[in-house]
JSON list of C-alpha atoms in Angstrom, two decimals:
[
{"chain": "U", "resi": 1, "resn": "UNK", "atom": "CA", "xyz": [59.61, 15.38, 63.33]},
{"chain": "U", "resi": 2, "resn": "UNK", "atom": "CA", "xyz": [60.01, 13.64, 60.02]},
{"chain": "U", "resi": 3, "resn": "UNK", "atom": "CA", "xyz": [61.49, 15.97, 57.37]},
{"chain": "U", "resi": 4, "resn": "UNK", "atom": "CA", "xyz": [58.61, 16.31, 54.91]},
{"chain": "U", "resi": 5, "resn": "UNK", "atom": "CA", "xyz": [59.02, 19.76, 53.45]},
{"chain": "U", "resi": 6, "resn": "UNK", "atom": "CA", "xyz": [56.69, 19.85, 50.46]},
{"chain": "U", "resi": 7, "resn": "UNK", "atom": "CA", "xyz": [56.20, 23.58, 49.83]},
{"chain": "U", "resi": 8, "resn": "UNK", "atom": "CA", "xyz": [58.44, 26.62, 50.04]},
{"chain": "U", "resi": 9, "resn": "UNK", "atom": "CA", "xyz": [56.37, 29.80, 49.96]},
{"chain": "U", "resi": 10, "resn": "UNK", "atom": "CA", "xyz": [57.88, 33.18, 49.17]},
{"chain": "U", "resi": 11, "resn": "UNK", "atom": "CA", "xyz": [55.96, 36.28, 50.24]},
{"chain": "U", "resi": 12, "resn": "UNK", "atom": "CA", "xyz": [55.88, 38.79, 47.39]},
{"chain": "U", "resi": 13, "resn": "UNK", "atom": "CA", "xyz": [54.74, 42.39, 47.07]},
{"chain": "U", "resi": 14, "resn": "UNK", "atom": "CA", "xyz": [53.52, 42.10, 43.46]},
{"chain": "U", "resi": 15, "resn": "UNK", "atom": "CA", "xyz": [52.18, 38.65, 42.51]},
{"chain": "U", "resi": 16, "resn": "UNK", "atom": "CA", "xyz": [51.98, 39.40, 38.77]},
{"chain": "U", "resi": 17, "resn": "UNK", "atom": "CA", "xyz": [55.58, 40.68, 38.69]},
{"chain": "U", "resi": 18, "resn": "UNK", "atom": "CA", "xyz": [56.82, 37.66, 40.65]},
{"chain": "U", "resi": 19, "resn": "UNK", "atom": "CA", "xyz": [54.91, 35.31, 38.32]},
{"chain": "U", "resi": 20, "resn": "UNK", "atom": "CA", "xyz": [56.52, 36.92, 35.26]},
{"chain": "U", "resi": 21, "resn": "UNK", "atom": "CA", "xyz": [60.00, 36.65, 36.82]},
{"chain": "U", "resi": 22, "resn": "UNK", "atom": "CA", "xyz": [59.76, 32.96, 37.71]},
{"chain": "U", "resi": 23, "resn": "UNK", "atom": "CA", "xyz": [57.63, 31.77, 34.77]},
{"chain": "U", "resi": 24, "resn": "UNK", "atom": "CA", "xyz": [58.76, 33.97, 31.88]},
{"chain": "U", "resi": 25, "resn": "UNK", "atom": "CA", "xyz": [62.25, 34.89, 33.09]},
{"chain": "U", "resi": 26, "resn": "UNK", "atom": "CA", "xyz": [63.47, 31.69, 34.74]},
{"chain": "U", "resi": 27, "resn": "UNK", "atom": "CA", "xyz": [61.26, 29.30, 32.78]},
{"chain": "U", "resi": 28, "resn": "UNK", "atom": "CA", "xyz": [59.52, 27.55, 35.68]},
{"chain": "U", "resi": 29, "resn": "UNK", "atom": "CA", "xyz": [56.28, 25.86, 34.62]},
{"chain": "U", "resi": 30, "resn": "UNK", "atom": "CA", "xyz": [53.03, 26.89, 36.28]},
{"chain": "U", "resi": 31, "resn": "UNK", "atom": "CA", "xyz": [49.32, 27.12, 35.50]},
{"chain": "U", "resi": 32, "resn": "UNK", "atom": "CA", "xyz": [49.58, 30.75, 36.71]},
{"chain": "U", "resi": 33, "resn": "UNK", "atom": "CA", "xyz": [47.67, 32.53, 39.42]},
{"chain": "U", "resi": 34, "resn": "UNK", "atom": "CA", "xyz": [45.05, 30.38, 41.10]},
{"chain": "U", "resi": 35, "resn": "UNK", "atom": "CA", "xyz": [42.50, 31.12, 43.81]},
{"chain": "U", "resi": 36, "resn": "UNK", "atom": "CA", "xyz": [41.18, 34.39, 42.42]},
{"chain": "U", "resi": 37, "resn": "UNK", "atom": "CA", "xyz": [37.66, 33.25, 43.25]},
{"chain": "U", "resi": 38, "resn": "UNK", "atom": "CA", "xyz": [38.31, 33.70, 46.98]},
{"chain": "U", "resi": 39, "resn": "UNK", "atom": "CA", "xyz": [37.16, 36.84, 48.75]},
{"chain": "U", "resi": 40, "resn": "UNK", "atom": "CA", "xyz": [39.60, 39.76, 49.05]},
{"chain": "U", "resi": 41, "resn": "UNK", "atom": "CA", "xyz": [42.26, 37.97, 47.02]},
{"chain": "U", "resi": 42, "resn": "UNK", "atom": "CA", "xyz": [43.70, 36.21, 50.07]},
{"chain": "U", "resi": 43, "resn": "UNK", "atom": "CA", "xyz": [43.61, 32.94, 48.15]},
{"chain": "U", "resi": 44, "resn": "UNK", "atom": "CA", "xyz": [45.55, 34.09, 45.11]},
{"chain": "U", "resi": 45, "resn": "UNK", "atom": "CA", "xyz": [48.76, 32.13, 44.83]},
{"chain": "U", "resi": 46, "resn": "UNK", "atom": "CA", "xyz": [51.14, 30.75, 42.22]},
{"chain": "U", "resi": 47, "resn": "UNK", "atom": "CA", "xyz": [52.60, 27.24, 42.43]},
{"chain": "U", "resi": 48, "resn": "UNK", "atom": "CA", "xyz": [55.57, 25.79, 40.55]},
{"chain": "U", "resi": 49, "resn": "UNK", "atom": "CA", "xyz": [56.40, 22.08, 40.53]},
{"chain": "U", "resi": 50, "resn": "UNK", "atom": "CA", "xyz": [60.02, 21.42, 41.46]},
{"chain": "U", "resi": 51, "resn": "UNK", "atom": "CA", "xyz": [61.84, 18.09, 41.79]},
{"chain": "U", "resi": 52, "resn": "UNK", "atom": "CA", "xyz": [60.76, 15.22, 44.01]},
{"chain": "U", "resi": 53, "resn": "UNK", "atom": "CA", "xyz": [57.26, 16.57, 44.63]},
{"chain": "U", "resi": 54, "resn": "UNK", "atom": "CA", "xyz": [58.54, 19.83, 46.12]},
{"chain": "U", "resi": 55, "resn": "UNK", "atom": "CA", "xyz": [56.59, 22.96, 45.16]},
{"chain": "U", "resi": 56, "resn": "UNK", "atom": "CA", "xyz": [57.52, 26.63, 45.18]},
{"chain": "U", "resi": 57, "resn": "UNK", "atom": "CA", "xyz": [54.69, 28.99, 46.06]},
{"chain": "U", "resi": 58, "resn": "UNK", "atom": "CA", "xyz": [54.37, 32.74, 45.59]},
{"chain": "U", "resi": 59, "resn": "UNK", "atom": "CA", "xyz": [51.85, 34.45, 47.85]},
{"chain": "U", "resi": 60, "resn": "UNK", "atom": "CA", "xyz": [51.29, 38.12, 48.61]},
{"chain": "U", "resi": 61, "resn": "UNK", "atom": "CA", "xyz": [53.26, 39.09, 51.74]},
{"chain": "U", "resi": 62, "resn": "UNK", "atom": "CA", "xyz": [50.19, 40.69, 53.35]},
{"chain": "U", "resi": 63, "resn": "UNK", "atom": "CA", "xyz": [48.27, 37.42, 52.90]},
{"chain": "U", "resi": 64, "resn": "UNK", "atom": "CA", "xyz": [51.08, 35.34, 54.38]},
{"chain": "U", "resi": 65, "resn": "UNK", "atom": "CA", "xyz": [51.33, 37.68, 57.37]},
{"chain": "U", "resi": 66, "resn": "UNK", "atom": "CA", "xyz": [47.54, 37.62, 57.84]},
{"chain": "U", "resi": 67, "resn": "UNK", "atom": "CA", "xyz": [47.37, 33.82, 57.59]},
{"chain": "U", "resi": 68, "resn": "UNK", "atom": "CA", "xyz": [50.15, 33.39, 60.16]},
{"chain": "U", "resi": 69, "resn": "UNK", "atom": "CA", "xyz": [48.61, 36.02, 62.45]},
{"chain": "U", "resi": 70, "resn": "UNK", "atom": "CA", "xyz": [51.70, 38.22, 62.24]},
{"chain": "U", "resi": 71, "resn": "UNK", "atom": "CA", "xyz": [52.17, 41.92, 61.59]},
{"chain": "U", "resi": 72, "resn": "UNK", "atom": "CA", "xyz": [53.48, 42.70, 58.14]},
{"chain": "U", "resi": 73, "resn": "UNK", "atom": "CA", "xyz": [57.09, 43.71, 58.64]},
{"chain": "U", "resi": 74, "resn": "UNK", "atom": "CA", "xyz": [59.77, 44.92, 56.29]},
{"chain": "U", "resi": 75, "resn": "UNK", "atom": "CA", "xyz": [61.30, 42.31, 53.99]},
{"chain": "U", "resi": 76, "resn": "UNK", "atom": "CA", "xyz": [64.83, 41.11, 54.76]},
{"chain": "U", "resi": 77, "resn": "UNK", "atom": "CA", "xyz": [67.05, 39.33, 52.26]},
{"chain": "U", "resi": 78, "resn": "UNK", "atom": "CA", "xyz": [69.39, 37.98, 54.92]},
{"chain": "U", "resi": 79, "resn": "UNK", "atom": "CA", "xyz": [66.87, 35.75, 56.70]},
{"chain": "U", "resi": 80, "resn": "UNK", "atom": "CA", "xyz": [66.76, 32.96, 54.12]},
{"chain": "U", "resi": 81, "resn": "UNK", "atom": "CA", "xyz": [68.41, 31.87, 50.92]},
{"chain": "U", "resi": 82, "resn": "UNK", "atom": "CA", "xyz": [67.39, 29.27, 48.39]},
{"chain": "U", "resi": 83, "resn": "UNK", "atom": "CA", "xyz": [70.10, 27.24, 46.68]},
{"chain": "U", "resi": 84, "resn": "UNK", "atom": "CA", "xyz": [69.89, 26.02, 43.12]},
{"chain": "U", "resi": 85, "resn": "UNK", "atom": "CA", "xyz": [72.62, 23.45, 42.59]},
{"chain": "U", "resi": 86, "resn": "UNK", "atom": "CA", "xyz": [73.68, 22.69, 39.04]},
{"chain": "U", "resi": 87, "resn": "UNK", "atom": "CA", "xyz": [75.88, 20.15, 37.27]},
{"chain": "U", "resi": 88, "resn": "UNK", "atom": "CA", "xyz": [78.74, 22.38, 36.07]},
{"chain": "U", "resi": 89, "resn": "UNK", "atom": "CA", "xyz": [80.53, 25.72, 36.38]},
{"chain": "U", "resi": 90, "resn": "UNK", "atom": "CA", "xyz": [79.16, 26.65, 32.96]},
{"chain": "U", "resi": 91, "resn": "UNK", "atom": "CA", "xyz": [75.61, 26.04, 34.13]},
{"chain": "U", "resi": 92, "resn": "UNK", "atom": "CA", "xyz": [76.17, 28.41, 37.07]},
{"chain": "U", "resi": 93, "resn": "UNK", "atom": "CA", "xyz": [77.11, 31.13, 34.58]},
{"chain": "U", "resi": 94, "resn": "UNK", "atom": "CA", "xyz": [74.10, 30.30, 32.37]},
{"chain": "U", "resi": 95, "resn": "UNK", "atom": "CA", "xyz": [71.60, 30.46, 35.25]},
{"chain": "U", "resi": 96, "resn": "UNK", "atom": "CA", "xyz": [73.11, 33.68, 36.61]},
{"chain": "U", "resi": 97, "resn": "UNK", "atom": "CA", "xyz": [72.83, 35.28, 33.15]},
{"chain": "U", "resi": 98, "resn": "UNK", "atom": "CA", "xyz": [69.24, 34.06, 32.78]},
{"chain": "U", "resi": 99, "resn": "UNK", "atom": "CA", "xyz": [68.32, 35.48, 36.19]},
{"chain": "U", "resi": 100, "resn": "UNK", "atom": "CA", "xyz": [69.94, 38.84, 35.39]},
{"chain": "U", "resi": 101, "resn": "UNK", "atom": "CA", "xyz": [68.12, 38.99, 32.05]},
{"chain": "U", "resi": 102, "resn": "UNK", "atom": "CA", "xyz": [64.84, 38.19, 33.83]},
{"chain": "U", "resi": 103, "resn": "UNK", "atom": "CA", "xyz": [65.30, 41.17, 36.15]},
{"chain": "U", "resi": 104, "resn": "UNK", "atom": "CA", "xyz": [67.26, 39.75, 39.07]},
{"chain": "U", "resi": 105, "resn": "UNK", "atom": "CA", "xyz": [69.90, 41.77, 40.87]},
{"chain": "U", "resi": 106, "resn": "UNK", "atom": "CA", "xyz": [73.24, 39.98, 41.00]},
{"chain": "U", "resi": 107, "resn": "UNK", "atom": "CA", "xyz": [74.58, 40.48, 44.51]},
{"chain": "U", "resi": 108, "resn": "UNK", "atom": "CA", "xyz": [77.71, 38.35, 44.11]},
{"chain": "U", "resi": 109, "resn": "UNK", "atom": "CA", "xyz": [78.93, 37.29, 40.68]},
{"chain": "U", "resi": 110, "resn": "UNK", "atom": "CA", "xyz": [79.81, 33.64, 40.12]},
{"chain": "U", "resi": 111, "resn": "UNK", "atom": "CA", "xyz": [83.26, 32.91, 41.50]},
{"chain": "U", "resi": 112, "resn": "UNK", "atom": "CA", "xyz": [85.56, 30.16, 42.77]},
{"chain": "U", "resi": 113, "resn": "UNK", "atom": "CA", "xyz": [84.57, 29.31, 46.34]},
{"chain": "U", "resi": 114, "resn": "UNK", "atom": "CA", "xyz": [86.76, 28.51, 49.33]},
{"chain": "U", "resi": 115, "resn": "UNK", "atom": "CA", "xyz": [85.24, 24.99, 49.43]},
{"chain": "U", "resi": 116, "resn": "UNK", "atom": "CA", "xyz": [86.31, 24.13, 45.87]},
{"chain": "U", "resi": 117, "resn": "UNK", "atom": "CA", "xyz": [83.09, 24.89, 44.04]},
{"chain": "U", "resi": 118, "resn": "UNK", "atom": "CA", "xyz": [81.77, 27.72, 41.93]},
{"chain": "U", "resi": 119, "resn": "UNK", "atom": "CA", "xyz": [78.82, 29.88, 42.98]},
{"chain": "U", "resi": 120, "resn": "UNK", "atom": "CA", "xyz": [77.08, 33.25, 42.83]},
{"chain": "U", "resi": 121, "resn": "UNK", "atom": "CA", "xyz": [74.06, 34.99, 44.34]},
{"chain": "U", "resi": 122, "resn": "UNK", "atom": "CA", "xyz": [71.11, 36.91, 42.95]},
{"chain": "U", "resi": 123, "resn": "UNK", "atom": "CA", "xyz": [67.96, 38.50, 44.35]},
{"chain": "U", "resi": 124, "resn": "UNK", "atom": "CA", "xyz": [64.56, 38.18, 42.68]},
{"chain": "U", "resi": 125, "resn": "UNK", "atom": "CA", "xyz": [62.43, 41.33, 42.24]},
{"chain": "U", "resi": 126, "resn": "UNK", "atom": "CA", "xyz": [61.12, 40.96, 45.81]},
{"chain": "U", "resi": 127, "resn": "UNK", "atom": "CA", "xyz": [64.62, 40.66, 47.25]},
{"chain": "U", "resi": 128, "resn": "UNK", "atom": "CA", "xyz": [64.60, 36.89, 47.90]},
{"chain": "U", "resi": 129, "resn": "UNK", "atom": "CA", "xyz": [68.15, 35.60, 47.84]},
{"chain": "U", "resi": 130, "resn": "UNK", "atom": "CA", "xyz": [69.15, 32.72, 45.58]},
{"chain": "U", "resi": 131, "resn": "UNK", "atom": "CA", "xyz": [72.51, 30.97, 45.42]},
{"chain": "U", "resi": 132, "resn": "UNK", "atom": "CA", "xyz": [73.42, 29.21, 42.19]},
{"chain": "U", "resi": 133, "resn": "UNK", "atom": "CA", "xyz": [76.17, 26.69, 42.89]},
{"chain": "U", "resi": 134, "resn": "UNK", "atom": "CA", "xyz": [78.19, 23.87, 41.42]},
{"chain": "U", "resi": 135, "resn": "UNK", "atom": "CA", "xyz": [79.65, 21.54, 44.04]},
{"chain": "U", "resi": 136, "resn": "UNK", "atom": "CA", "xyz": [82.13, 19.05, 42.55]},
{"chain": "U", "resi": 137, "resn": "UNK", "atom": "CA", "xyz": [81.49, 16.68, 45.49]},
{"chain": "U", "resi": 138, "resn": "UNK", "atom": "CA", "xyz": [77.76, 16.35, 44.76]},
{"chain": "U", "resi": 139, "resn": "UNK", "atom": "CA", "xyz": [76.20, 14.22, 42.08]},
{"chain": "U", "resi": 140, "resn": "UNK", "atom": "CA", "xyz": [72.86, 15.59, 40.98]},
{"chain": "U", "resi": 141, "resn": "UNK", "atom": "CA", "xyz": [69.88, 13.49, 40.01]},
{"chain": "U", "resi": 142, "resn": "UNK", "atom": "CA", "xyz": [68.44, 14.14, 36.57]}
]
């Protein structure tokens, strides 16, 4: 398999709330909710453009479960985390503060890590886990 991940989709319980968190709170650009013309709302989704052609999608959890032919189970924050790597320790603190102000729950404040970096964790309103990290060994593209 060639690694061609182009979309990361997060299942959410309240699409409007998730849209406000990511668009208004974190400042991610989006045209908003699309697909409302489809029957039963199964097509309603939000897309955000990230770097390198990667997209972040928000889709109602019940729709994701239905589309994958799975039973809707309870959410679990420990199954997946998304990492947002930044260029400095200060930027970690800035992003963590922005997330908290947007309504995130800080699960682990920014701190010195055992590997020589600086990182913290937050959960979005649906419980998805995000790490915000500065790794001094990584050079980030603009």
